[in-house]
Amino acid sequence: MAWLRREWEGEVSHYSAAVSWDRGDAPFVDKRYSRAHVWNFDGGAVVRASSSPEAVPVPYSDPSGVDPEEAFVAALASCHMLWFLSIAAKNGFCVQAYRDNAVGTLAANSRGKLCMTAVDLRPHAVFTSAKVPSPEAVREMHEAAHQQCYLANSVTTRLTTTPTFAIA
């Protein structure tokens, strides 16, 4: 990833998302308003979002929308995956497929504030049989991915990775 480091050295990058919500004619001060909203990203992606139905009951939340807690877990899992794929390719291992059933835990922290206290990544990579990594090599690649992940380096949440792998 030398090209990436060289390109970013001394530079600052900015990322943006446009979040939009409209009340419509729903009541507001009685808290009976929809939490459904939209995320718009610079590449054109539009994502329906909402509060979690665990935090705000339906019909005021939209269970089909992505909630911020899910997005947080998905972002960490996605960042880890992208680094893992890059590291595997650099080491000459061909990844055929990659899946992660990541789980975040929302609980009270030491100050009694609700927060994402833990995110458990559960990545499963399937490698082609051309060049097969050892279990130790897979663990090392995941550790390197964790160390390089921008988002993992940005949060204080306990982040664990329990990888599995297979050969196609």
Short mmCIF file of C-alpha atoms in Angstrom, two decimals:
data_model
loop_
_atom_site.label_atom_id
_atom_site.label_comp_id
_atom_site.label_asym_id
_atom_site.label_seq_id
_atom_site.Cartn_x
_atom_site.Cartn_y
_atom_site.Cartn_z
CA MET A 1 0.00 0.00 0.00
CA ALA A 2 2.97 2.31 -0.51
CA TRP A 3 1.10 4.13 -3.28
CA LEU A 4 -1.68 4.96 -0.82
CA ARG A 5 0.68 6.16 1.91
CA ARG A 6 2.68 8.25 -0.55
CA GLU A 7 -0.46 9.79 -1.95
CA TRP A 8 -1.88 10.64 1.50
CA GLU A 9 1.32 11.71 3.22
CA GLY A 10 0.75 15.07 4.83
CA GLU A 11 -2.66 15.47 3.26
CA VAL A 12 -6.10 15.67 4.78
CA SER A 13 -9.09 14.03 3.18
CA HIS A 14 -12.73 14.86 3.75
CA TYR A 15 -15.75 12.62 3.42
CA SER A 16 -19.34 13.75 3.43
CA ALA A 17 -22.84 12.46 3.60
CA ALA A 18 -26.01 14.47 3.24
CA VAL A 19 -28.70 13.52 5.73
CA SER A 20 -32.22 14.78 5.11
CA TRP A 21 -35.47 14.49 7.04
CA ASP A 22 -38.81 16.23 6.70
CA ARG A 23 -41.56 16.20 9.32
CA GLY A 24 -44.42 16.57 6.88
CA ASP A 25 -47.67 17.20 8.77
CA ALA A 26 -46.96 14.79 11.66
CA PRO A 27 -47.09 16.06 15.22
CA PHE A 28 -43.64 16.77 16.65
CA VAL A 29 -43.45 17.89 20.26
CA ASP A 30 -45.37 14.81 21.40
CA LYS A 31 -42.59 12.69 19.80
CA ARG A 32 -45.04 11.02 17.39
CA TYR A 33 -43.06 11.81 14.25
CA SER A 34 -41.31 9.56 11.79
CA ARG A 35 -37.60 9.01 12.29
CA ALA A 36 -37.26 7.81 8.68
CA HIS A 37 -34.77 9.86 6.71
CA VAL A 38 -32.39 9.59 3.75
CA TRP A 39 -28.60 9.41 3.43
CA ASN A 40 -27.16 10.70 0.15
CA PHE A 41 -23.54 9.99 -0.75
CA ASP A 42 -21.29 11.72 -3.27
CA GLY A 43 -21.23 8.76 -5.67
CA GLY A 44 -25.01 8.87 -6.00
CA ALA A 45 -25.94 6.17 -3.49
CA VAL A 46 -29.14 6.87 -1.62
CA VAL A 47 -29.88 4.89 1.53
CA ARG A 48 -33.12 4.83 3.47
CA ALA A 49 -32.30 5.29 7.13
CA SER A 50 -34.17 5.42 10.41
CA SER A 51 -33.75 5.12 14.11
CA SER A 52 -33.53 1.55 15.35
CA PRO A 53 -36.91 -0.02 16.17
CA GLU A 54 -35.26 -1.04 19.45
CA ALA A 55 -34.81 2.65 20.32
CA VAL A 56 -37.98 4.10 18.81
CA PRO A 57 -41.03 1.87 18.26
CA VAL A 58 -42.69 1.30 14.89
CA PRO A 59 -44.44 3.20 13.26
CA TYR A 60 -42.14 6.08 14.29
CA SER A 61 -39.08 4.16 13.10
CA ASP A 62 -38.78 2.29 9.81
CA PRO A 63 -37.38 -1.23 10.31
CA SER A 64 -36.49 -1.42 6.61
CA GLY A 65 -34.15 1.56 6.93
CA VAL A 66 -30.53 1.33 8.02
CA ASP A 67 -30.10 2.66 11.53
CA PRO A 68 -26.94 4.47 12.68
CA GLU A 69 -25.92 1.57 14.91
CA GLU A 70 -26.08 -0.90 12.00
CA ALA A 71 -24.20 1.55 9.79
CA PHE A 72 -21.45 1.86 12.43
CA VAL A 73 -20.99 -1.93 12.57
CA ALA A 74 -21.14 -2.24 8.76
CA ALA A 75 -18.59 0.54 8.29
CA LEU A 76 -16.10 -1.14 10.64
CA ALA A 77 -16.64 -4.53 8.98
CA SER A 78 -16.33 -3.02 5.49
CA CYS A 79 -13.13 -1.13 6.31
CA HIS A 80 -11.58 -4.30 7.78
CA MET A 81 -12.60 -6.33 4.73
CA LEU A 82 -11.13 -3.85 2.26
CA TRP A 83 -7.79 -3.85 4.07
CA PHE A 84 -7.82 -7.66 4.38
CA LEU A 85 -8.44 -8.09 0.64
CA SER A 86 -5.61 -5.68 -0.14
CA ILE A 87 -3.20 -7.49 2.17
CA ALA A 88 -4.18 -10.92 0.85
CA ALA A 89 -3.60 -9.77 -2.74
CA LYS A 90 -0.25 -8.23 -1.80
CA ASN A 91 0.77 -11.59 -0.31
CA GLY A 92 -0.29 -13.49 -3.43
CA PHE A 93 -3.37 -15.16 -1.93
CA CYS A 94 -6.46 -15.15 -4.15
CA VAL A 95 -9.67 -14.55 -2.19
CA GLN A 96 -12.71 -16.02 -3.92
CA ALA A 97 -15.32 -14.78 -1.45
CA TYR A 98 -15.54 -12.92 1.83
CA ARG A 99 -18.43 -12.69 4.27
CA ASP A 100 -18.72 -11.09 7.69
CA ASN A 101 -21.59 -11.43 10.10
CA ALA A 102 -20.46 -8.59 12.36
CA VAL A 103 -22.30 -7.84 15.59
CA GLY A 104 -22.26 -4.64 17.63
CA THR A 105 -23.19 -4.41 21.29
CA LEU A 106 -24.94 -1.29 22.57
CA ALA A 107 -24.62 -1.04 26.34
CA ALA A 108 -23.78 1.41 29.10
CA ASN A 109 -20.14 2.41 29.35
CA SER A 110 -18.24 3.14 32.58
CA ARG A 111 -19.89 6.59 32.74
CA GLY A 112 -23.36 5.08 32.39
CA LYS A 113 -23.77 6.40 28.82
CA LEU A 114 -25.23 4.16 26.14
CA CYS A 115 -22.66 3.51 23.45
CA MET A 116 -21.40 0.84 21.10
CA THR A 117 -19.21 -0.93 23.65
CA ALA A 118 -18.04 -3.73 21.38
CA VAL A 119 -18.05 -4.78 17.76
CA ASP A 120 -17.24 -8.37 16.95
CA LEU A 121 -16.14 -8.99 13.38
CA ARG A 122 -16.65 -12.56 12.20
CA PRO A 123 -15.03 -12.61 8.77
CA HIS A 124 -14.93 -15.76 6.67
CA ALA A 125 -12.66 -15.74 3.63
CA VAL A 126 -12.62 -18.41 0.93
CA PHE A 127 -9.31 -18.70 -0.89
CA THR A 128 -8.66 -20.41 -4.20
CA SER A 129 -6.31 -23.35 -4.03
CA ALA A 130 -3.62 -21.70 -6.19
CA LYS A 131 -1.67 -20.50 -3.13
CA VAL A 132 -3.10 -21.43 0.26
CA PRO A 133 -2.37 -19.39 3.40
CA SER A 134 -1.73 -21.12 6.72
CA PRO A 135 -4.11 -20.43 9.60
CA GLU A 136 -1.34 -18.31 11.15
CA ALA A 137 -0.98 -16.30 7.91
CA VAL A 138 -4.75 -15.68 7.89
CA ARG A 139 -4.62 -14.45 11.51
CA GLU A 140 -1.66 -12.20 10.68
CA MET A 141 -3.44 -10.71 7.66
CA HIS A 142 -6.51 -9.98 9.80
CA GLU A 143 -4.33 -8.39 12.48
CA ALA A 144 -2.62 -6.25 9.83
CA ALA A 145 -6.04 -5.28 8.42
CA HIS A 146 -7.16 -4.28 11.92
CA GLN A 147 -4.02 -2.17 12.41
CA GLN A 148 -4.48 -0.42 9.05
CA CYS A 149 -8.27 0.14 9.17
CA TYR A 150 -8.93 3.87 9.38
CA LEU A 151 -12.17 3.37 11.24
CA ALA A 152 -10.79 0.89 13.76
CA ASN A 153 -8.10 3.47 14.46
CA SER A 154 -10.81 6.11 14.98
CA VAL A 155 -12.93 4.53 17.70
CA THR A 156 -12.53 3.50 21.31
CA THR A 157 -15.01 0.65 20.97
CA ARG A 158 -13.58 -2.77 21.75
CA LEU A 159 -13.19 -4.35 18.32
CA THR A 160 -12.45 -8.05 18.03
CA THR A 161 -11.99 -10.21 14.99
CA THR A 162 -12.72 -13.94 14.94
CA PRO A 163 -11.84 -15.06 11.42
CA THR A 164 -12.49 -18.35 9.70
CA PHE A 165 -11.43 -19.40 6.23
CA ALA A 166 -11.75 -22.15 3.68
CA ILE A 167 -10.12 -23.24 0.44
CA ALA A 168 -12.36 -23.35 -2.63
#
